mmCIF file of C-alpha atoms and ligand atoms in Angstrom:
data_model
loop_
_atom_site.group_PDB
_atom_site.id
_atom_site.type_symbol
_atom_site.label_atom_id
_atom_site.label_comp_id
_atom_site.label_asym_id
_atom_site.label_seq_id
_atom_site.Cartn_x
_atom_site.Cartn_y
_atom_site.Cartn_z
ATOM 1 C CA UNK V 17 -0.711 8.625 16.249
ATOM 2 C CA UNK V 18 0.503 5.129 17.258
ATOM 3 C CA UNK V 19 -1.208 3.645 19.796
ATOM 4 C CA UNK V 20 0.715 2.163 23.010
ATOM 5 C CA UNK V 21 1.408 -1.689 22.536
ATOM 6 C CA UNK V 22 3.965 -2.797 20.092
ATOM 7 C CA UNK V 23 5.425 -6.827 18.836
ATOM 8 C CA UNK V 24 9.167 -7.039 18.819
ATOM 9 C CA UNK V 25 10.627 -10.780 18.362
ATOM 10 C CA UNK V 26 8.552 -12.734 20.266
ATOM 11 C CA UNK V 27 7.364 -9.930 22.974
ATOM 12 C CA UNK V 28 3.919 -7.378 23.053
ATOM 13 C CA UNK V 29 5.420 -4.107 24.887
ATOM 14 C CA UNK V 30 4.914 -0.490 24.824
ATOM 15 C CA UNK V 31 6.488 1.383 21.981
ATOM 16 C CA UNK V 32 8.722 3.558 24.108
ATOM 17 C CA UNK V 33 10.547 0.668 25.203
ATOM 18 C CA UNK V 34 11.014 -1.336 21.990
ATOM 19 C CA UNK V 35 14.929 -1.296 20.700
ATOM 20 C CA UNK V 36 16.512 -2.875 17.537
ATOM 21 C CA UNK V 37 20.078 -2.994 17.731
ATOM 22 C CA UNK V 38 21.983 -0.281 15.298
ATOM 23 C CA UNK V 39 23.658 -3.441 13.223
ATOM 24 C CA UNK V 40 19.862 -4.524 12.346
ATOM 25 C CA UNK V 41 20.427 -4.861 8.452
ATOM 26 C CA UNK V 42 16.995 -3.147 7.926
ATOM 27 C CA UNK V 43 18.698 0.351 9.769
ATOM 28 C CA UNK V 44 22.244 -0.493 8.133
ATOM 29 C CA UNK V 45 20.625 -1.395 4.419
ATOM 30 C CA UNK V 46 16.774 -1.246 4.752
ATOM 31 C CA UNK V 47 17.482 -4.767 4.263
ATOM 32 C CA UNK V 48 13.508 -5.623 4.828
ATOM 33 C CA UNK V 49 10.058 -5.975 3.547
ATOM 34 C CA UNK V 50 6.729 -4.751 4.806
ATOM 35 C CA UNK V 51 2.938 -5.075 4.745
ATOM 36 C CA UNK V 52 -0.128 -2.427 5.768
ATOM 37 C CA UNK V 53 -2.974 -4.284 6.673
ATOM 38 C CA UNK V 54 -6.557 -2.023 7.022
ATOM 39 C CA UNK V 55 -8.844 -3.216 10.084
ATOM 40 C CA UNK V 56 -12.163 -2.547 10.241
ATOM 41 C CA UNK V 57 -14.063 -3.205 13.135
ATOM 42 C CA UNK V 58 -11.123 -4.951 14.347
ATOM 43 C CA UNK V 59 -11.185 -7.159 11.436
ATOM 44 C CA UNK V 60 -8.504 -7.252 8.621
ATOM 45 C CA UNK V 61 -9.368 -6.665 5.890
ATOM 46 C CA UNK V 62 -7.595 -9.689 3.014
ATOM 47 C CA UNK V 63 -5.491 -10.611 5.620
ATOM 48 C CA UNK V 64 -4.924 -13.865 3.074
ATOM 49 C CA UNK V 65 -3.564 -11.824 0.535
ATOM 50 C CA UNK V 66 -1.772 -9.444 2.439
ATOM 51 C CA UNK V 67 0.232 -12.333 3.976
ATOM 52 C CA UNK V 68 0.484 -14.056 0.266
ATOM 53 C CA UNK V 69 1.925 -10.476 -0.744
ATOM 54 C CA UNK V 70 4.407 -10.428 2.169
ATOM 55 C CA UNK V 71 5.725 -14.199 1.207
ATOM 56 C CA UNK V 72 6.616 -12.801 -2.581
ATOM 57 C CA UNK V 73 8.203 -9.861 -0.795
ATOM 58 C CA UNK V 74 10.427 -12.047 1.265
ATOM 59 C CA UNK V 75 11.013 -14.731 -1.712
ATOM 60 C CA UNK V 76 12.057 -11.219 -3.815
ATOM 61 C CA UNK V 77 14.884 -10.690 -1.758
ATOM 62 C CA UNK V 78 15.586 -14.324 -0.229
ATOM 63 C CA UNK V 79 14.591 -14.401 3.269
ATOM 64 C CA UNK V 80 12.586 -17.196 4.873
ATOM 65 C CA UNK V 81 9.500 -16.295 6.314
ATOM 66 C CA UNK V 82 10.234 -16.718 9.985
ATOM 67 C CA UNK V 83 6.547 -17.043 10.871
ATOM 68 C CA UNK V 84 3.342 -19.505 9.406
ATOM 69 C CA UNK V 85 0.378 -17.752 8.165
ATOM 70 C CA UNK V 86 -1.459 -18.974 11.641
ATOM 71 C CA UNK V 87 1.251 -17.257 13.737
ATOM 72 C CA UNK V 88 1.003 -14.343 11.371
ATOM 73 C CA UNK V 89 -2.494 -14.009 11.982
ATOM 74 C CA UNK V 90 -2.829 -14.763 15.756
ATOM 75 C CA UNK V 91 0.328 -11.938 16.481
ATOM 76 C CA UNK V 92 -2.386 -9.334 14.001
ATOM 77 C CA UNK V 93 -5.342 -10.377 15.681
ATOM 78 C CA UNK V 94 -3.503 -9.980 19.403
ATOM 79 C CA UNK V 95 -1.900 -6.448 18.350
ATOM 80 C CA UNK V 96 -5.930 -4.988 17.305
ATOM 81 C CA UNK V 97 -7.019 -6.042 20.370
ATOM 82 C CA UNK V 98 -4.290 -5.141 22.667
ATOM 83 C CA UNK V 99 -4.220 -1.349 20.821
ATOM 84 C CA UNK V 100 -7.460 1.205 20.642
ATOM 85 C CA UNK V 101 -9.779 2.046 17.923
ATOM 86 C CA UNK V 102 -12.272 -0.192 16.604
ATOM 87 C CA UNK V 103 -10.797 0.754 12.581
ATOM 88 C CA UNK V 104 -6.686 0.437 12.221
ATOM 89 C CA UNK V 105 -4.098 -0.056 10.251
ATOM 90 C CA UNK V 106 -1.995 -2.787 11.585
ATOM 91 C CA UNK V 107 2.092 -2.712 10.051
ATOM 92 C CA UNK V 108 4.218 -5.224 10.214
ATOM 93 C CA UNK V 109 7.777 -5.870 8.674
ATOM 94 C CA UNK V 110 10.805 -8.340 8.640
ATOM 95 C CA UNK V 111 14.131 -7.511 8.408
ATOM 96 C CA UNK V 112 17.338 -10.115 7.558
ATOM 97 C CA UNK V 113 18.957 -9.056 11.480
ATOM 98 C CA UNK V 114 21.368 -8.299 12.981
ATOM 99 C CA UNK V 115 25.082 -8.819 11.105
ATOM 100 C CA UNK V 116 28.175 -7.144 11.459
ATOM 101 C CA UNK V 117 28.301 -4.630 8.247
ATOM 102 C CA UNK V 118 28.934 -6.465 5.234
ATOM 103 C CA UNK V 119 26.721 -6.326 1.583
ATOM 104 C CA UNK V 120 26.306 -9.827 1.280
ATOM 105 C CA UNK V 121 23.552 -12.204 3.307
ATOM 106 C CA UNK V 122 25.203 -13.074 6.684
ATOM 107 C CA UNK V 123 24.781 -16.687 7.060
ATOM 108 C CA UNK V 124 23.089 -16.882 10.520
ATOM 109 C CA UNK V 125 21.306 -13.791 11.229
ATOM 110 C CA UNK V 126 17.745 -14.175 13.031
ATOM 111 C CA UNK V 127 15.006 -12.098 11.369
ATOM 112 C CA UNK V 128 13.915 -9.064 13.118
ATOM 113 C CA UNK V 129 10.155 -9.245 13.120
ATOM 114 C CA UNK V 130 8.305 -5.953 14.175
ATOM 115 C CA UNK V 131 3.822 -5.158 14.647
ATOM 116 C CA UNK V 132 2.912 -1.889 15.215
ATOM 117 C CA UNK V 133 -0.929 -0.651 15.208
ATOM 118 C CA UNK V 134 -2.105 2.873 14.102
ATOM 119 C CA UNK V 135 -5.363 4.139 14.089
ATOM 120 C CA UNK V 136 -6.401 4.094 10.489
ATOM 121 C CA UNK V 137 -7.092 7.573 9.004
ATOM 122 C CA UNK V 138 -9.454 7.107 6.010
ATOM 123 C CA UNK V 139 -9.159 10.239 3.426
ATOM 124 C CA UNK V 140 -11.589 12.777 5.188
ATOM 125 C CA UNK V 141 -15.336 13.498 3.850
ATOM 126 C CA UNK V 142 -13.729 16.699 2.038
ATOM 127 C CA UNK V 143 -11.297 14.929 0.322
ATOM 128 C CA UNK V 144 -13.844 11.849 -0.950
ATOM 129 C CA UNK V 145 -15.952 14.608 -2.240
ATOM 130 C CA UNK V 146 -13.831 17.045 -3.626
ATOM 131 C CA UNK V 147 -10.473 14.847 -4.772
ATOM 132 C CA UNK V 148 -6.863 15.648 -4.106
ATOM 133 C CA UNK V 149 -4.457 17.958 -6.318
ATOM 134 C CA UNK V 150 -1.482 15.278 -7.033
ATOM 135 C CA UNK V 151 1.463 16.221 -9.341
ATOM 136 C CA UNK V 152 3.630 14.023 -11.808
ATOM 137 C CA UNK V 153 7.586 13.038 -11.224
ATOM 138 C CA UNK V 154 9.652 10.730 -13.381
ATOM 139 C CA UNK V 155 9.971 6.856 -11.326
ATOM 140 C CA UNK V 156 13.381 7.336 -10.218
ATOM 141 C CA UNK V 157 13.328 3.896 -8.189
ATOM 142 C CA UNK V 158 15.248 0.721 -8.532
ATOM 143 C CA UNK V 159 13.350 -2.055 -10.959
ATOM 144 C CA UNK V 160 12.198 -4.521 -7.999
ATOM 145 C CA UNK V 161 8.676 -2.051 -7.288
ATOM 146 C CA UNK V 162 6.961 -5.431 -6.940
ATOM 147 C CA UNK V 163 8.900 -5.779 -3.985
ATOM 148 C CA UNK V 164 7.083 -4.629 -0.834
ATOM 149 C CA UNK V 165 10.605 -3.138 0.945
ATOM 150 C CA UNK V 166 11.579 -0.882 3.958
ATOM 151 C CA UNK V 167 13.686 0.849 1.206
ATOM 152 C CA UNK V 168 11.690 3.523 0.937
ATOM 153 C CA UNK V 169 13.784 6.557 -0.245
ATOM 154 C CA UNK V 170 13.002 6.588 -3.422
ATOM 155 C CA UNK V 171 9.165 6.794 -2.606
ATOM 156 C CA UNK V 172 9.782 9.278 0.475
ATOM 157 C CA UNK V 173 11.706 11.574 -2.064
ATOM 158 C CA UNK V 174 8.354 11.279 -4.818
ATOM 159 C CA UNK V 175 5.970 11.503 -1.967
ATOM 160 C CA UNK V 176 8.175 15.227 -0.711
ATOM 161 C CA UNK V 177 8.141 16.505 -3.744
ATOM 162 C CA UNK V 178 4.470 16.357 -3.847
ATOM 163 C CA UNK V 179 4.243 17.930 -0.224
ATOM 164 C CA UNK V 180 6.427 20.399 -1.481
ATOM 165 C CA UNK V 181 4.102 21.302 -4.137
ATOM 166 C CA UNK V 182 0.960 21.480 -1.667
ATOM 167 C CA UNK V 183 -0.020 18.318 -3.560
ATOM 168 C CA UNK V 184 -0.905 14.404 -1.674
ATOM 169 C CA UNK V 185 0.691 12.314 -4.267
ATOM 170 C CA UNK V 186 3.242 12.377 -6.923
ATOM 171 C CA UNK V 187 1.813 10.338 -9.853
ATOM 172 C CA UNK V 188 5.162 8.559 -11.474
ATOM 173 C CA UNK V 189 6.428 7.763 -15.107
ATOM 174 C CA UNK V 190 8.884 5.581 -16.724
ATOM 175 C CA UNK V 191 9.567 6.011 -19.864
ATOM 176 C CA UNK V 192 6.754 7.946 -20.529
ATOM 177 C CA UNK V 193 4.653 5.094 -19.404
ATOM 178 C CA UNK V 194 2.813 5.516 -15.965
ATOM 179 C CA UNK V 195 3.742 3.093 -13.324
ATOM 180 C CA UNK V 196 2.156 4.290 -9.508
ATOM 181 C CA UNK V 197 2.058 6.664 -6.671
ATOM 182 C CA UNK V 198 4.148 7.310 -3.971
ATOM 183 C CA UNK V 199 2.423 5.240 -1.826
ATOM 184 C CA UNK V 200 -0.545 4.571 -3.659
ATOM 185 C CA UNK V 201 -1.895 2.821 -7.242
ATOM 186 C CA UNK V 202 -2.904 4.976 -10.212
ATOM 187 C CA UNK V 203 -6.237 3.904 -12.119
ATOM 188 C CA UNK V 204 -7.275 6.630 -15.155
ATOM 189 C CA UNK V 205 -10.820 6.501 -17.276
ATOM 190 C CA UNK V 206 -10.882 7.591 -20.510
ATOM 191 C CA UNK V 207 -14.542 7.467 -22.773
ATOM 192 C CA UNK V 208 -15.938 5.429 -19.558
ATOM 193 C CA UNK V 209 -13.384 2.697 -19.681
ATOM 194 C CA UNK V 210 -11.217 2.052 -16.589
ATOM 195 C CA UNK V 211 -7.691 2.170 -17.290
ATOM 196 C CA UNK V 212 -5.152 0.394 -15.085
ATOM 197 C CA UNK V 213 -1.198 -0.120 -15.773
ATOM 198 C CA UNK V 214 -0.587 -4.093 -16.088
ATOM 199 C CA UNK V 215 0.880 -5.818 -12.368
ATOM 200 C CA UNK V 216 4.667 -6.242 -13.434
ATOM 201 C CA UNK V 217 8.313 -5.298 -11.702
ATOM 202 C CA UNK V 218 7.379 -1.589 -12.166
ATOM 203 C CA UNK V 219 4.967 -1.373 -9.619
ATOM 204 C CA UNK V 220 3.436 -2.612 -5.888
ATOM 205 C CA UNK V 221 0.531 -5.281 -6.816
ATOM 206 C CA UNK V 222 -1.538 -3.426 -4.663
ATOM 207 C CA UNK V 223 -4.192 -5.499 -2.872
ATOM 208 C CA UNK V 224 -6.843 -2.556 -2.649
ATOM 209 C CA UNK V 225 -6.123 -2.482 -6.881
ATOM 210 C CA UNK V 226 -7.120 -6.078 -7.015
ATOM 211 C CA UNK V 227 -10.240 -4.625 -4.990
ATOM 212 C CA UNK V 228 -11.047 -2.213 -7.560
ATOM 213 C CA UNK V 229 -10.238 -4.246 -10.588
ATOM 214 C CA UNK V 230 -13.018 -7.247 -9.251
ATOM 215 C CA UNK V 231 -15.640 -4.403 -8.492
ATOM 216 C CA UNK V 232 -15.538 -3.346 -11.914
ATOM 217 C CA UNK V 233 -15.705 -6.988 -13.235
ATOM 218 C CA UNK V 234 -18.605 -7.543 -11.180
ATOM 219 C CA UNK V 235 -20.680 -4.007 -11.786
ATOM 220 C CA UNK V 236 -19.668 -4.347 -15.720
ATOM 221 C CA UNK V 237 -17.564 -1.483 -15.553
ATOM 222 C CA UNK V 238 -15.123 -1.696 -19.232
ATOM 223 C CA UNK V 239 -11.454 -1.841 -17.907
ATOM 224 C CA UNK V 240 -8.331 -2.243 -19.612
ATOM 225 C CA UNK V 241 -5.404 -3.399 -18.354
ATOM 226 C CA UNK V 242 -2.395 -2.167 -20.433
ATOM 227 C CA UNK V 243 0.625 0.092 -20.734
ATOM 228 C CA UNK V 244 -0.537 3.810 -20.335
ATOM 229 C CA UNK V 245 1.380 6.994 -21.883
ATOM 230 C CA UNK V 246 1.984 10.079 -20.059
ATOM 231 C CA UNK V 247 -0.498 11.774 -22.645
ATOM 232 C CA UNK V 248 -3.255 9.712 -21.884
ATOM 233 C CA UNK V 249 -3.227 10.469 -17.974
ATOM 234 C CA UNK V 250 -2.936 13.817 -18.821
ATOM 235 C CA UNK V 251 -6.294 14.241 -21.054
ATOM 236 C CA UNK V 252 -8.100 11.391 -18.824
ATOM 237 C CA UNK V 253 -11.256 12.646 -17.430
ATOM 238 C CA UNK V 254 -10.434 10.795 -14.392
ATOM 239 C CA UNK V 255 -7.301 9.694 -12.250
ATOM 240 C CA UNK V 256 -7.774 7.735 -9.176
ATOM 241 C CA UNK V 257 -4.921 6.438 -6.640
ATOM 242 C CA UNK V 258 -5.749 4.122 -4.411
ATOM 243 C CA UNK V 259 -4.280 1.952 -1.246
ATOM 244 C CA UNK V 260 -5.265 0.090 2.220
ATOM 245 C CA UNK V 261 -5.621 3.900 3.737
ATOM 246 C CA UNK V 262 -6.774 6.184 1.043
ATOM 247 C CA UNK V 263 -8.823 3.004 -0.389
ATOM 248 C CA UNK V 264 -10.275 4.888 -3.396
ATOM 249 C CA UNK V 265 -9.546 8.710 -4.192
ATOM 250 C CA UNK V 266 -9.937 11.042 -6.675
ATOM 251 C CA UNK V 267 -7.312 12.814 -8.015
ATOM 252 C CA UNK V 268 -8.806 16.829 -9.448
ATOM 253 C CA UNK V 269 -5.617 18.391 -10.428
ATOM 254 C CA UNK V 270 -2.539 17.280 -11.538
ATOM 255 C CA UNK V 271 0.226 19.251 -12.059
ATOM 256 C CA UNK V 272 -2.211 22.631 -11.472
ATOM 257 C CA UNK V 273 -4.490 21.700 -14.317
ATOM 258 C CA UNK V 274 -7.906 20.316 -13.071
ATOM 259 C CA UNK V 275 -8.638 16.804 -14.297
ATOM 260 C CA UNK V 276 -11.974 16.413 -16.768
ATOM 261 C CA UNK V 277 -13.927 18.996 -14.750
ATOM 262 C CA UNK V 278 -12.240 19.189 -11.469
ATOM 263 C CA UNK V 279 -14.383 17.216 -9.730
ATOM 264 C CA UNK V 280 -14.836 13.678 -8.966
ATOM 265 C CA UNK V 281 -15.999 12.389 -11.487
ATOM 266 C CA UNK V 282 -19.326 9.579 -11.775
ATOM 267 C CA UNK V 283 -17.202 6.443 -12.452
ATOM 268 C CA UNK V 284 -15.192 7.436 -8.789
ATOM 269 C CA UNK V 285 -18.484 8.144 -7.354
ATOM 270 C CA UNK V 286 -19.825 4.619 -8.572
ATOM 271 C CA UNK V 287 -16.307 2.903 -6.940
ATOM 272 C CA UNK V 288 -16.290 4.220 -3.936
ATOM 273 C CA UNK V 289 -19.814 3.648 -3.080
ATOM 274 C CA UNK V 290 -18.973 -0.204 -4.435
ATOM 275 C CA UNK V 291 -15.827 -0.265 -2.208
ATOM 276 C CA UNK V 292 -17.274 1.184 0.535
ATOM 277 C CA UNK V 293 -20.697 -1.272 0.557
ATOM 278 C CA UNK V 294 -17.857 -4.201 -0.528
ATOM 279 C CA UNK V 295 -15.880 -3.568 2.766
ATOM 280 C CA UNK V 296 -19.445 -3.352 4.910
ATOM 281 C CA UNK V 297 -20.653 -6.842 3.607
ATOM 282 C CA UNK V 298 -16.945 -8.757 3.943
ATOM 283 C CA UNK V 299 -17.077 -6.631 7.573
ATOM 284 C CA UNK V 300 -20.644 -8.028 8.252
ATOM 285 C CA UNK V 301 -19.447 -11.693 6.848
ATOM 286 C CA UNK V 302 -16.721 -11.323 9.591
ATOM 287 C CA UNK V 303 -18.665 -10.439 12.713
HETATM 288 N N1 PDD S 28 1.467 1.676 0.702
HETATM 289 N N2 PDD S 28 2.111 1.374 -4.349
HETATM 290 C C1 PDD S 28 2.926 1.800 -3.365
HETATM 291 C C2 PDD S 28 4.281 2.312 -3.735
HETATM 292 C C3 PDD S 28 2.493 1.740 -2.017
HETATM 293 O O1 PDD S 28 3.320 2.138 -1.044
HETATM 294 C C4 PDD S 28 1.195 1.259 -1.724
HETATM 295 C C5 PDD S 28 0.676 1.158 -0.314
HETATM 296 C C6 PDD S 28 0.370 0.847 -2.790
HETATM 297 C C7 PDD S 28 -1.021 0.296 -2.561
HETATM 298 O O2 PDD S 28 -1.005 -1.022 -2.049
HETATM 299 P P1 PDD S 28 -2.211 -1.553 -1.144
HETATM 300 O O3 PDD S 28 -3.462 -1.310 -1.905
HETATM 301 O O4 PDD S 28 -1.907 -2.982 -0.974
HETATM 302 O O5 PDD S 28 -2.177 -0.769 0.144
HETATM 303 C C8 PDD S 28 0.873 0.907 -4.081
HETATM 304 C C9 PDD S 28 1.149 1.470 2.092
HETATM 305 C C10 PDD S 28 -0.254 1.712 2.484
HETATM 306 C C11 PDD S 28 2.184 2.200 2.951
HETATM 307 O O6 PDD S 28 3.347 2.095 2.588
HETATM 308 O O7 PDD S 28 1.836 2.808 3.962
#
């Protein structure tokens, strides 16, 4: 549920009563990038790269940044306190304003800059112990993935046809090579090495997979970064998907077949107990 107390250029006020004009280029194009920030304790969590993520987002589709990083952070930090739950997930996007309707940049539009809080929702204790069925789709998006943008469809369209199919993700290929989630990164293991598809225009550069990908560096997990085939997902003995909310899942059947033996398998068991002690010491570092 979101919680009361809401940013909209330059004012904190309750949700109910925040309006964005119809010609806002984000409604009229979803003209507009994004960012999900996790809060634990009421601290974010890589705040630094979430806001170094949100920069490329707006350099991606030409928009300056209408706010420093300190602004940034002081509007986060004042929407945690000002909303309830001690864990959150704070959102936050910018849009290019409002224009009358025309495709190309309007020359003096003011950014439309929007913070909303939710409490965060982890993946339930059933879930982190018994994984998720997920199913597979072709990538039918556009080529700019690396682009964090309120353009969603594409992903909303993935993500139904997994709900459709009693399933929590759709797990996405192009070209027979896997790219993501729909809202979420993919990691496989085959043989005990961690798989993960290289960071290019394909796919979000997720900040919970750069998470993941130091863990393993540091606990001497083998990982490869490199292009994976369909095939090899398919006959991993693990798939993972991970992001700021589901932070490290399992994913036990795709496509109605179980993955290795159905169950979560030991090198998920040894990540999440590394990302969950990880986001305990940073959280500790922080208070
Ligand atoms: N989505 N790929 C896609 C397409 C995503 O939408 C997300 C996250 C990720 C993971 O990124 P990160 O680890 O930085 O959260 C990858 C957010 C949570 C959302 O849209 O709600």
């Amino acid at each position: 549920m979101t919680t009361d107390i809401v940013y909209l250029n330059g004012e904190f006020m309750p949700l109910a009563e925040a309006r964005v004009p119809v010609l806002d280029r984000g409604f009229i194009f979803g003209d507009g990038v994004y960012e999900v920030v996790p809060v634990y304790s009421r601290n974010p969590f890589r705040l630094g790269e979430h806001l170094q993520r949100l920069q490329r987002s707006l350099d991606g589709i030409r928009l300056a940044n209408p706010l420093r990083d300190e602004e940034w952070t002081k509007l986060i930090l004042e929407i945690v306190a000002r909303n309830s739950g001690e864990d959150q997930a704070v959102y936050f996007q910018v849009t290019r304003g409002v224009a009358p309707r025309a495709h190309e940049f309007p020359s003096a539009a003011k950014p439309t800059v929007f913070l909303m809080s939710n409490v965060m929702k982890t993946p339930p204790r059933e879930q982190v112990d018994n994984g998720v069925p997920c199913i597979t789709s072709n990538d039918f998006r556009w080529l700019k993935c690396d682009i964090k943008s309120v353009s969603l469809l594409g992903n909303c369209l993935a993500k139904q046809l997994a709900v459709d199919a009693g399933a929590v993700e759709a797990v996405m290929f192009r070209d027979g090579y896997l790219t993501e989630a729909s809202a979420s990164n993919v990691f496989v293991v085959r043989n005990g090495v961690l798989l993960a598809p290289p960071k290019n225009h394909l796919i979000l550069p997720g900040i919970t997979y750069d998470v993941v990908l130091e863990l393993a560096h540091a606990n001497r997990i083998p990982v490869e970064t490199r292009e994976i085939p369909e095939q090899e997902v398919k006959t991993a003995q693990e798939i993972w998907v991970t992001s700021s909310t589901k932070e490290v899942l399992a994913v036990t059947s795709l496509d109605g077949r179980p993955v290795g033996d159905g169950k979560p398998g030991p090198v998920f068991r040894r990540m999440h107990a590394l990302y969950q002690e990880f986001k305990q010491t940073v959280m500790r570092r922080a208070a």
